[in-house]
Short mmCIF file of C-alpha atoms and ligand atoms in Angstrom, two decimals:
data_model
loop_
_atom_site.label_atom_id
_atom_site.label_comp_id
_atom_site.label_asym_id
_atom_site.label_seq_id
_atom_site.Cartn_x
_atom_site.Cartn_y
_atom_site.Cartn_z
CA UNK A 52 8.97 20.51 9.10
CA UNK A 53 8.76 17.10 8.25
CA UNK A 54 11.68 14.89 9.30
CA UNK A 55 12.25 11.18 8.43
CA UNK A 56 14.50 9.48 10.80
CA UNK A 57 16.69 6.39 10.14
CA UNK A 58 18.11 5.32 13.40
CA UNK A 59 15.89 2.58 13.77
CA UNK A 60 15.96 0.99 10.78
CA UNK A 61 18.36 -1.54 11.65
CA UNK A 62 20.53 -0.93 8.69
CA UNK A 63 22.67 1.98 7.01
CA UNK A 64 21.04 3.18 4.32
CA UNK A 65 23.05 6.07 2.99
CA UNK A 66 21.05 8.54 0.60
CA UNK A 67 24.32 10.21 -1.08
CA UNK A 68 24.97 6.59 -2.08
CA UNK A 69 22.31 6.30 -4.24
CA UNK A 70 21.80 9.62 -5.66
CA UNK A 71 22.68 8.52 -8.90
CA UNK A 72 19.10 6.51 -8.82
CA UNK A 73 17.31 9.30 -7.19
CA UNK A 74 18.23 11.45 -10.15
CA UNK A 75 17.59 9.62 -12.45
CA UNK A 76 14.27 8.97 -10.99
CA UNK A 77 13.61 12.53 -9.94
CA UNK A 78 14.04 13.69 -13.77
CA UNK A 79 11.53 11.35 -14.52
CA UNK A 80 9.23 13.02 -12.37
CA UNK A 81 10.23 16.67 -13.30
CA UNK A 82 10.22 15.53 -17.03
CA UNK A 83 6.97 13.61 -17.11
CA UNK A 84 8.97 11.55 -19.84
CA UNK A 85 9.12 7.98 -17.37
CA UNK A 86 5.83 5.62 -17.52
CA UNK A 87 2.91 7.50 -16.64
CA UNK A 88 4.58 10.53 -17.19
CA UNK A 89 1.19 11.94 -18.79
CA UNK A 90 -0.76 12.23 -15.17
CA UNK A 91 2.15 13.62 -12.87
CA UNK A 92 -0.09 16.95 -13.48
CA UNK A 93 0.26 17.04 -9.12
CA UNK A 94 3.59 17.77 -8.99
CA UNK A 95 3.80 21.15 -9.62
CA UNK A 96 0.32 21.22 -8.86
CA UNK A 97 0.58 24.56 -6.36
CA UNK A 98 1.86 26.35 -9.87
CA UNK A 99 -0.49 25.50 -12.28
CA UNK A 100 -4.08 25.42 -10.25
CA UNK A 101 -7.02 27.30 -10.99
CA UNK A 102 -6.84 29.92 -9.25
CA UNK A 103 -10.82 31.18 -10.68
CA UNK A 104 -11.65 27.41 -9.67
CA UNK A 105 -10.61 27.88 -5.87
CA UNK A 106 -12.42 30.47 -5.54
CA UNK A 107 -15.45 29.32 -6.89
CA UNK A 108 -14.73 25.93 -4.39
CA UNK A 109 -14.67 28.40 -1.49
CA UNK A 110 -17.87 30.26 -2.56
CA UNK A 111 -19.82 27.32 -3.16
CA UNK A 112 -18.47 25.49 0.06
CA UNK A 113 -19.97 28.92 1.75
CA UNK A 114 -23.38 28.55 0.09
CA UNK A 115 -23.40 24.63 1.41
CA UNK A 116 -22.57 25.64 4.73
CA UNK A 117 -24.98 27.96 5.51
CA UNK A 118 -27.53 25.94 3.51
CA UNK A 119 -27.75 22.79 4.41
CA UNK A 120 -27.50 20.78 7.22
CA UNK A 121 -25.40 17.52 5.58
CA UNK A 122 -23.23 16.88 2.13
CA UNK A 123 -23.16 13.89 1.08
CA UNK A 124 -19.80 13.07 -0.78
CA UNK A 125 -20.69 10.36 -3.62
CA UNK A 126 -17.12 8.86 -4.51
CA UNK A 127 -14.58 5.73 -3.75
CA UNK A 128 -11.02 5.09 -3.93
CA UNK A 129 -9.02 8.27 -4.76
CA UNK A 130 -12.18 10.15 -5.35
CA UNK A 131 -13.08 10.30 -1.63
CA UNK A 132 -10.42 8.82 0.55
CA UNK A 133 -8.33 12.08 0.38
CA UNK A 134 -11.46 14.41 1.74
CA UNK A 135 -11.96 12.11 4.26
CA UNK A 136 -8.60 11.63 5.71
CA UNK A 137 -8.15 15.29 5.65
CA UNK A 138 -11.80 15.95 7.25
CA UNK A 139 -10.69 13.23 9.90
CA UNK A 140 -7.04 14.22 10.76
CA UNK A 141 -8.37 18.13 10.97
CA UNK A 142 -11.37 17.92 12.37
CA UNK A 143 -11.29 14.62 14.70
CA UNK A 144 -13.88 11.59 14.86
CA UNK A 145 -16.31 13.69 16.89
CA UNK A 146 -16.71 17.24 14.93
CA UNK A 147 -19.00 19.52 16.69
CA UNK A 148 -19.50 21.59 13.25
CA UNK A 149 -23.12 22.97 12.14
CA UNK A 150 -22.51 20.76 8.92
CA UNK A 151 -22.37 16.81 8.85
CA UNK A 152 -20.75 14.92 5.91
CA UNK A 153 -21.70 11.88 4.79
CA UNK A 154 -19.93 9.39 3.00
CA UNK A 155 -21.56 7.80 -0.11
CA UNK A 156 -20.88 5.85 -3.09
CA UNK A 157 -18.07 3.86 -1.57
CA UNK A 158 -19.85 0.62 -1.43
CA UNK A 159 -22.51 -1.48 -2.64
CA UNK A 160 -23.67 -2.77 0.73
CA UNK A 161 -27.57 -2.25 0.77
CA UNK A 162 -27.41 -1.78 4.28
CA UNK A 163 -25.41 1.16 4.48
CA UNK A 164 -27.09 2.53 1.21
CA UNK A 165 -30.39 1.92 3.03
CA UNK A 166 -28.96 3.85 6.24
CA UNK A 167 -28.12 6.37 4.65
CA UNK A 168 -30.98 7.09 2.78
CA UNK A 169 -33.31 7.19 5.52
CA UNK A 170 -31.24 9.17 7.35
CA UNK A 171 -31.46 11.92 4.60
CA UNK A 172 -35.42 11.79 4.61
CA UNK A 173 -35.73 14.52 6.86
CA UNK A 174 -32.76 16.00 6.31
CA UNK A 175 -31.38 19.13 4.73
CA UNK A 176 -28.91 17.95 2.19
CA UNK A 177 -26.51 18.44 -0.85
CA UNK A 178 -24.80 16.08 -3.03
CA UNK A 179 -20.96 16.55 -4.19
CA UNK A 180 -20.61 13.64 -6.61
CA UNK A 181 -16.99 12.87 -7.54
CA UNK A 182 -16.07 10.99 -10.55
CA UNK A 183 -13.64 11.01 -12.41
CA UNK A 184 -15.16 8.47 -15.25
CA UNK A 185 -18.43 8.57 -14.09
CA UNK A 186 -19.13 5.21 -14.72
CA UNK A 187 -17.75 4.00 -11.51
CA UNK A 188 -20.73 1.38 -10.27
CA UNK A 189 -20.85 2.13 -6.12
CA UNK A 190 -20.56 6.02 -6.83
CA UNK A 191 -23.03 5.86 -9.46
CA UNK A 192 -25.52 3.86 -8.84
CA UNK A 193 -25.13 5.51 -5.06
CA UNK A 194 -25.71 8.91 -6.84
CA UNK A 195 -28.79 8.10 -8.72
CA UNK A 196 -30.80 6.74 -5.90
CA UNK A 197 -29.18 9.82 -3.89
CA UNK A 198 -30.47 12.41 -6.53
CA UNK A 199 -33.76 10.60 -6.81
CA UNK A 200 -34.23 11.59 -3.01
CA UNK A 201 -33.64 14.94 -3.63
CA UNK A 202 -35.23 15.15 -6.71
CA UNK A 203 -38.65 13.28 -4.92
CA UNK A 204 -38.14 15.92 -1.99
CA UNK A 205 -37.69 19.31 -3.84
CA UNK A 206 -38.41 19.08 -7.69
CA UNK A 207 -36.44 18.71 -10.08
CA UNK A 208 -35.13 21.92 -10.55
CA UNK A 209 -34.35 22.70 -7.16
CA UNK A 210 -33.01 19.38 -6.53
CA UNK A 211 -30.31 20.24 -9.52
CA UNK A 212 -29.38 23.19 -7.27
CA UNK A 213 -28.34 21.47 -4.55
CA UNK A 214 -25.67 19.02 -6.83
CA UNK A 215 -21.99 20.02 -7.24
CA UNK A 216 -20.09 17.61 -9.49
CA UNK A 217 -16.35 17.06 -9.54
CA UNK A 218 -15.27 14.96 -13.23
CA UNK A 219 -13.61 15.30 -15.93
CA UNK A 220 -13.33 19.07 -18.10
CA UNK A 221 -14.21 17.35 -21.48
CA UNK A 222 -15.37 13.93 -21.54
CA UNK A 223 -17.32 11.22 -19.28
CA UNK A 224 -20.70 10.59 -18.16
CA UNK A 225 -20.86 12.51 -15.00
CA UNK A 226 -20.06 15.78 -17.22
CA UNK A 227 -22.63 14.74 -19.85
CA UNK A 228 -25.21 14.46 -16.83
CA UNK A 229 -24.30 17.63 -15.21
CA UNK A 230 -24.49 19.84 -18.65
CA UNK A 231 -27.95 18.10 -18.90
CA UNK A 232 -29.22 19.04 -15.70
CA UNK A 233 -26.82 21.77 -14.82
CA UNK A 234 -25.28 21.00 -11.86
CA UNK A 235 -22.38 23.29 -11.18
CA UNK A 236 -19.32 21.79 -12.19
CA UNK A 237 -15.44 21.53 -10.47
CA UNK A 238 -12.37 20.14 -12.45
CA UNK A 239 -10.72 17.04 -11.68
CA UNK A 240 -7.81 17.78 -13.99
CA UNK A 241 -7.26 15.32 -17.17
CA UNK A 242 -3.31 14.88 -15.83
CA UNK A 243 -3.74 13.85 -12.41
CA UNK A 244 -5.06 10.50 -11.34
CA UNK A 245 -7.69 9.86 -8.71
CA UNK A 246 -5.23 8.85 -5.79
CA UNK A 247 -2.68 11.95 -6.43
CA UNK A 248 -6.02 14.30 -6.39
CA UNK A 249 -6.35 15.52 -2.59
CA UNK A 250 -5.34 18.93 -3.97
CA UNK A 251 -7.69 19.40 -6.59
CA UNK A 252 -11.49 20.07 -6.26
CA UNK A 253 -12.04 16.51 -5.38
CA UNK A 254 -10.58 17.09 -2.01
CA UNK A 255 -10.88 21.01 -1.47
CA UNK A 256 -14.56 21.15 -2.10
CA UNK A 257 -15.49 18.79 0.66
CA UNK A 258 -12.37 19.96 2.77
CA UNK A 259 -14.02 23.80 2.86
CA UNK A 260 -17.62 23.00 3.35
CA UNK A 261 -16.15 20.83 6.66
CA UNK A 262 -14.77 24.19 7.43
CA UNK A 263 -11.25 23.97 6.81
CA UNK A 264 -9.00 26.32 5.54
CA UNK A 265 -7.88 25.03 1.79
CA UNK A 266 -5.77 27.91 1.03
CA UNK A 267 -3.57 26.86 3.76
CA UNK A 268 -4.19 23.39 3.37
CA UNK A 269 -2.62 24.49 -0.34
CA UNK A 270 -0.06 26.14 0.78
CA UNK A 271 1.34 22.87 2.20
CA UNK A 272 1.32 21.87 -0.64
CA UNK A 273 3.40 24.52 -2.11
CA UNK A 274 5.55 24.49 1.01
CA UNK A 275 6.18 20.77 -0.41
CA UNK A 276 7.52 21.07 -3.10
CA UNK A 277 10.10 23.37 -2.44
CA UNK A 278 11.12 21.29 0.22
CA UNK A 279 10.77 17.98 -1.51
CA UNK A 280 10.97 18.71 -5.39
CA UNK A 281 14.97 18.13 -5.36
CA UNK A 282 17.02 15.89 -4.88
CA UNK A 283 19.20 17.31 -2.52
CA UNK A 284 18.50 17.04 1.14
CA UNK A 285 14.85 15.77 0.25
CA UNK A 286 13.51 13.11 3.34
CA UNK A 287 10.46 12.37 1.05
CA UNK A 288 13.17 10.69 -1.57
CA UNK A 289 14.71 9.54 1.66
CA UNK A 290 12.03 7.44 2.36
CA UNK A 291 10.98 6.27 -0.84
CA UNK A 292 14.74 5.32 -1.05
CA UNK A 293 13.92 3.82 2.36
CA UNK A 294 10.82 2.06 1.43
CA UNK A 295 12.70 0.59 -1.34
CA UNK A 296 15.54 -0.64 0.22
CA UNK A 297 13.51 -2.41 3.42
CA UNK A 298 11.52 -3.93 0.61
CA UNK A 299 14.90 -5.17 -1.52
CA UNK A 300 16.36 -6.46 1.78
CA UNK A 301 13.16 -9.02 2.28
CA UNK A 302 10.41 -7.22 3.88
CA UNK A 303 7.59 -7.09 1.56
CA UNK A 304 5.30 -5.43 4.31
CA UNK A 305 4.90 -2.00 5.14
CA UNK A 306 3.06 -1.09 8.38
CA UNK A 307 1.53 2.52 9.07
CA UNK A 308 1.87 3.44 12.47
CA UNK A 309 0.42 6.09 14.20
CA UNK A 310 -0.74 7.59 17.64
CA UNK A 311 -4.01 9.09 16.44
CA UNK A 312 -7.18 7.54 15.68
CA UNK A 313 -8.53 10.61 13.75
CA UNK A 314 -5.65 9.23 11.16
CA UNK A 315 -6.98 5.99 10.59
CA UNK A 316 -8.50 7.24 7.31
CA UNK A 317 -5.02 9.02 6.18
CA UNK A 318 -3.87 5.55 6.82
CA UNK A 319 -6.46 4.28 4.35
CA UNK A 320 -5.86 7.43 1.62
CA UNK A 321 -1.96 6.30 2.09
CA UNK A 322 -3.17 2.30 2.01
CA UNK A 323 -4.23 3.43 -1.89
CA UNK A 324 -1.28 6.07 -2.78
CA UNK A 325 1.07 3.37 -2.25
CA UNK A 326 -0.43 0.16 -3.14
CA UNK A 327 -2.20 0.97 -6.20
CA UNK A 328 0.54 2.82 -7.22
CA UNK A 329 3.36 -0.07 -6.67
CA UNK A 330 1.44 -3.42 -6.32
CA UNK A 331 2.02 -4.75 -9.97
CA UNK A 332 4.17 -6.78 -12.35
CA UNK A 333 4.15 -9.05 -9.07
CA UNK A 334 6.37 -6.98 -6.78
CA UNK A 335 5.71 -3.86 -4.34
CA UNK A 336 5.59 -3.51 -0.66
CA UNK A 337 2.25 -4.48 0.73
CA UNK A 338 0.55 -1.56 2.83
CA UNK A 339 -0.84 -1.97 5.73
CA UNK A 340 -1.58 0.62 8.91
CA UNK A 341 -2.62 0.60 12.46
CA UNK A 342 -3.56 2.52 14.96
CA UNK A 343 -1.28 2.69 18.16
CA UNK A 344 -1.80 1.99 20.99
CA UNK A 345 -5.24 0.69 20.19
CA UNK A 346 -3.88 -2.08 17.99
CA UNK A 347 -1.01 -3.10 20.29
CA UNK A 348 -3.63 -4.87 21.85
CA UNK A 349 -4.28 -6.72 18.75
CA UNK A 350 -1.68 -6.54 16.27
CA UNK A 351 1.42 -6.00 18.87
CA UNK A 352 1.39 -9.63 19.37
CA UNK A 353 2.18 -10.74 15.88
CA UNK A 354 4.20 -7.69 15.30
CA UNK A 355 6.72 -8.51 18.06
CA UNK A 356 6.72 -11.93 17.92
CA UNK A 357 5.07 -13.14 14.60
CA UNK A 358 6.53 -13.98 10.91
CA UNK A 359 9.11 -11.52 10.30
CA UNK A 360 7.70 -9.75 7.02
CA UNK A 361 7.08 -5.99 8.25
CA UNK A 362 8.77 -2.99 8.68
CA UNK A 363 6.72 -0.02 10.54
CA UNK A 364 7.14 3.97 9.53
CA UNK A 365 5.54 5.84 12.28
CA UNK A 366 4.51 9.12 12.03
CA UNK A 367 4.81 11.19 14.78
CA UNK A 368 2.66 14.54 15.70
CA UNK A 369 5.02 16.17 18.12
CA UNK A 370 2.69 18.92 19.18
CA UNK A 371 -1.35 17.64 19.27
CA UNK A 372 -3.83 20.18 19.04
CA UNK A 373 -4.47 19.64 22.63
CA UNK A 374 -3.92 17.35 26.14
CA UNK A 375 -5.82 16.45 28.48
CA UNK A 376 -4.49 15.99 32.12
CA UNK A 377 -5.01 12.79 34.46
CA UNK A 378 -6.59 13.96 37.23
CA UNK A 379 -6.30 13.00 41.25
CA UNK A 380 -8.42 10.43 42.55
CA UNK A 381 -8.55 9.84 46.56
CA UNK A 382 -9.01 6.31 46.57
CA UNK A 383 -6.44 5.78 44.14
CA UNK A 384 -7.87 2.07 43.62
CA UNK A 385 -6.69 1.95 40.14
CA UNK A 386 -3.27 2.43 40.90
CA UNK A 387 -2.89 5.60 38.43
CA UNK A 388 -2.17 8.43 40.83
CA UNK A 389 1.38 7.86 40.05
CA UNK A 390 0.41 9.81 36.31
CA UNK A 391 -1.73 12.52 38.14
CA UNK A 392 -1.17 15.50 36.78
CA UNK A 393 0.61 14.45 33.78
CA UNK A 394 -0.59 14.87 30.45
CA UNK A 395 -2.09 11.99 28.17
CA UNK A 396 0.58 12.96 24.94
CA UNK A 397 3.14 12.71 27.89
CA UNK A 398 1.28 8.99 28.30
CA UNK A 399 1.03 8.19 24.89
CA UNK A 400 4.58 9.50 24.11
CA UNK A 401 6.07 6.93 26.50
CA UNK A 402 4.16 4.26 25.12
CA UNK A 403 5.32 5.27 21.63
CA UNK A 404 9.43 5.01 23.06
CA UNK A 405 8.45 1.91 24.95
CA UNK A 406 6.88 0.18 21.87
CA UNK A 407 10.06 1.21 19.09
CA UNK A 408 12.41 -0.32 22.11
CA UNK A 409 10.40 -3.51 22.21
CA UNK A 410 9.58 -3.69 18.29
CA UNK A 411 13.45 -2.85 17.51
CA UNK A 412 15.59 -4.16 20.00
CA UNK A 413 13.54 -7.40 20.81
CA UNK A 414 11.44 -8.01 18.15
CA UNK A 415 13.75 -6.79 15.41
CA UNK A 416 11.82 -4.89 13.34
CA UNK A 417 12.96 -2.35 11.05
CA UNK A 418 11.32 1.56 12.24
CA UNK A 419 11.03 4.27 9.93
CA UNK A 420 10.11 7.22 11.90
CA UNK A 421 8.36 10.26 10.47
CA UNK A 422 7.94 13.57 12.61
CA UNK A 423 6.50 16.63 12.00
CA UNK A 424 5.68 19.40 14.37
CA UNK A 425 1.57 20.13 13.80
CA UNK A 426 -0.94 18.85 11.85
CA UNK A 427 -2.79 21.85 11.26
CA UNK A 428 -4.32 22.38 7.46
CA UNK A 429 -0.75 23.51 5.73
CA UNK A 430 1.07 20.62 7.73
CA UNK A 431 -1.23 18.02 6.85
CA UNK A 432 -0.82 19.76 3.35
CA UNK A 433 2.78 19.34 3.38
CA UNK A 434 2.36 15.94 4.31
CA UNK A 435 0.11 14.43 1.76
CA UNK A 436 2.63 15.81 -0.95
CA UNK A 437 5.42 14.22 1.03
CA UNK A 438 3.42 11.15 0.62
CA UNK A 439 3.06 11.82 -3.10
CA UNK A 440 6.58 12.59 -3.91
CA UNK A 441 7.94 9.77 -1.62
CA UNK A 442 5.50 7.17 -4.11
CA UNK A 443 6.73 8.19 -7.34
CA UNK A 444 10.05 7.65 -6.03
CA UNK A 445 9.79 4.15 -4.62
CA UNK A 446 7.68 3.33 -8.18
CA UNK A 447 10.45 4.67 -10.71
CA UNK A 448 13.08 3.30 -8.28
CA UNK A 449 11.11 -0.09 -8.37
CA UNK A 450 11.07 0.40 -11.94
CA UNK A 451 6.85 0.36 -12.15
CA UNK A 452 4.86 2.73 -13.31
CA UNK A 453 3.51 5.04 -10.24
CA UNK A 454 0.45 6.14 -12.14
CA UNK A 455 -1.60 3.62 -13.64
CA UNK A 456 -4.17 0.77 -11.99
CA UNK A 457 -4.44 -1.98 -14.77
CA UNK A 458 -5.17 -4.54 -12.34
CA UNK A 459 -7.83 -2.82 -10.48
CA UNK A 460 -9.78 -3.59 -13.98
CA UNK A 461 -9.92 -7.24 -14.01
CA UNK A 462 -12.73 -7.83 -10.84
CA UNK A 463 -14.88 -4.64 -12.64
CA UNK A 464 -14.70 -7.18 -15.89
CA UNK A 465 -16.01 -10.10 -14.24
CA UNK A 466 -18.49 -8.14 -12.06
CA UNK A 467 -20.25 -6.61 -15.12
CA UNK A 468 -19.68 -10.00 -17.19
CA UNK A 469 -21.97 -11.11 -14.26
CA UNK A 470 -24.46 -8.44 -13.70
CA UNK A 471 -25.19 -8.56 -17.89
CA UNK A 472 -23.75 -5.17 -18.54
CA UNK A 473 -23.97 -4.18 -22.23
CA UNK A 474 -20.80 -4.48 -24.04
CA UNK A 475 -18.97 -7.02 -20.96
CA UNK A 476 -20.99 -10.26 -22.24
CA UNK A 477 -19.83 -13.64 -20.58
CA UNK A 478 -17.52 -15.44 -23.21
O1 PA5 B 635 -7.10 6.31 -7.95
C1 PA5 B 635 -7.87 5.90 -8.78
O2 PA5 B 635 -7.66 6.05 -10.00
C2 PA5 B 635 -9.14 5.18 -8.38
O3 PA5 B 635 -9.21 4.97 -7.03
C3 PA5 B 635 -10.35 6.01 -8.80
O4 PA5 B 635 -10.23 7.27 -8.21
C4 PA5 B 635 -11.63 5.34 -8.36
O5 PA5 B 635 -11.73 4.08 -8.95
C5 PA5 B 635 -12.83 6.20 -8.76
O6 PA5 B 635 -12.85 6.44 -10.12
P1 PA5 B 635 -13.76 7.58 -10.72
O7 PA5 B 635 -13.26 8.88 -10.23
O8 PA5 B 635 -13.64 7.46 -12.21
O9 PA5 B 635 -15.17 7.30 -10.26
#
């Protein structure tokens, strides 16, 4: 159960207030008839999936396993971040699994490329390229030198075997390419946009072959939207409503807190959900996210004391997967006996209390705080589609459209202006 509280916030903010908004904005969701109406294909996502499809994701995620010793996942921006933050948040920073992934086609830094590559020389591996358009420059160009490894180690033919692409059902280059060569092919659904597509074979694919369960991981999803695909009693619209409100009252940053640093990458798959999704016609919270208590040593500073432009929304894991106890030490000589015995999420759960006192009370920032019980595969589920539903909220209530990018467009311009590409010539 996922539970948004507003104690902290510094501010009443009452939801039943503003329900004529919310509904108005909800039916624009349920409809599909508000801007970018055509790719809000996730909300009732858990209804309309292929069902075939999952199955197929499962099978082949089986045959990588027990095949190869590393996938490589070619894709950026909302074709990867989702499979990583859910790899990372369910499987920690350290995975002990028999299966390494690798992520690829993210950047165009020649010395990670390079890395990369030689690390895959005498390696065992499979490629799950993810792309949407297929055109996208770091995942392609990524994907060709990737395949021509393969391709140079195994054949061509046998290379082919070990490629799963994720694009489009009917159009784009990616599906051209795999039809050629016959890779085997997984849907990234014509109605749902890259950031909103954790659920679909972009995510699940990687998700299973790292082991981890994606029927349940679905079934968060489904558990969402019953609980947050109303307007009554929904804390996703409460925080978008939140969001919204913090943003309207002069704080145009948002700050992702959390306790975990196997979340830093949810932070970054939230980091896109959010700002690509509201950051145009010049307005929209900026997001940002941190990792407590690492970056108290870093970031506290100017959060306490500095320019007074963010609010925080923690999120909260009451139960972690596991503790670890401080133990006794006879000497004593660095003064922690006084926690022996005592568990680090007892530790860390102080410093969390300590830190809203001394962000709210003295340093007057605004807290959001977001709880939920586990983060197991259905409640990290649950989660992203919290996520999702709280977005489209604060966008309609913003009055922006939640599911378009045009700005992302204008650097890709210039870059191929630059690099000569055919068709982008320098005017
Ligand atoms: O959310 C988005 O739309 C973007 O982040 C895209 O997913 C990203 O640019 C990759 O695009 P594509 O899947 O076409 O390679």
């Amino acid at each position: 159960m996922i539970n948004v509280d507003t104690k902290h916030i510094l501010r009443e903010v009452d939801y039943d207030a503003h329900l004529e908004e919310i509904q108005k904005a909800h039916e624009l969701i349920e409809k599909r008839n508000g801007p970018g109406g055509d790719y809000l294909g996730w909300a009732h996502y858990p209804e309309t999936y292929d069902k075939e499809e999952l199955e197929r994701i499962i099978k082949a995620a089986k045959h990588i396993r027990d095949n190869y010793e590393v996938l490589l996942v070619c894709g950026i921006g909302g074709s990867y971040l989702g499979a990583r933050a859910a790899i990372e948040a369910l499987n920690g920073l350290l995975g002990k699994d028999k299966i390494e992934i690798i992520y690829f086609g993210q950047t165009l830094s020649p010395t990670y490329v390079k890395q990369v590559l030689d690390y895959l020389e005498n390696k065992k591996f499979a490629i799950n390229v993810i792309s949407k358009s297929g055109t996208t420059t770091e995942t392609a160009v990524a994907f060709r030198l990737a395949r021509d490894l393969l391709v140079r180690k195994l054949g061509k033919e046998e290379a082919a075997k070990a490629i799963y692409a994720t694009t489009d059902k009917e159009k784009g280059a990616l599906l051209q390419l795999s039809k050629k060569y016959g890779y085997e092919r997984f849907v990234l659904p014509s109605d749902i946009g890259g950031r909103y597509s954790v659920f679909t074979a972009v995510g699940l694919l990687p998700m299973a072959v790292a082991g981890i369960d994606v029927r349940a991981f679905l079934n968060g999803m489904k558990i969402g939207l019953e609980k947050y695909g109303k307007v009554e009693n929904n804390p996703a619209y409460l925080y978008g409503l939140l969001r919204h409100e913090l943003y309207k009252a002069g704080y145009p940053v948002e700050m992702l807190v959390s306790y975990e640093p196997s979340l830093v990458q949810l932070g970054e798959w939230w980091k896109q959900l959010f700002g690509e999704s509201e950051g145009k016609e010049h307005t929209g919270l900026l997001p940002d996210a941190a990792t407590f208590t690492t970056d108290l040593h870093s970031l506290g500073q100017f959060i306490q004391e500095g320019s007074p432009v963010l609010f925080e929304t923690v999120l909260d894991i009451i139960h972690p997967a596991v503790d670890v106890i401080v133990p006794h030490d006879e000497d004593d000589l660095d003064g922690l006996n006084y926690l022996e015995g005592k568990g680090l999420d007892y530790v860390n759960k102080k410093a969390h209390d300590g830190t809203l006192a001394a962000h709210e009370e003295v340093g007057k920032v605004p807290n959001i705080l977001i709880s939920l019980d586990k983060l197991d595969a259905e409640g990290l589920g649950e989660l992203l589609y919290f996520f999702m539903r709280a977005c489209a909220m604060s966008c309609y209530l913003n009055n922006v459209n939640p599911f378009n990018q045009p700005g992302v467009e204008v650097y890709k311009k210039n870059m191929f202006a630059l690099l000569g590409k055919p068709g982008y010539e320098k005017k």
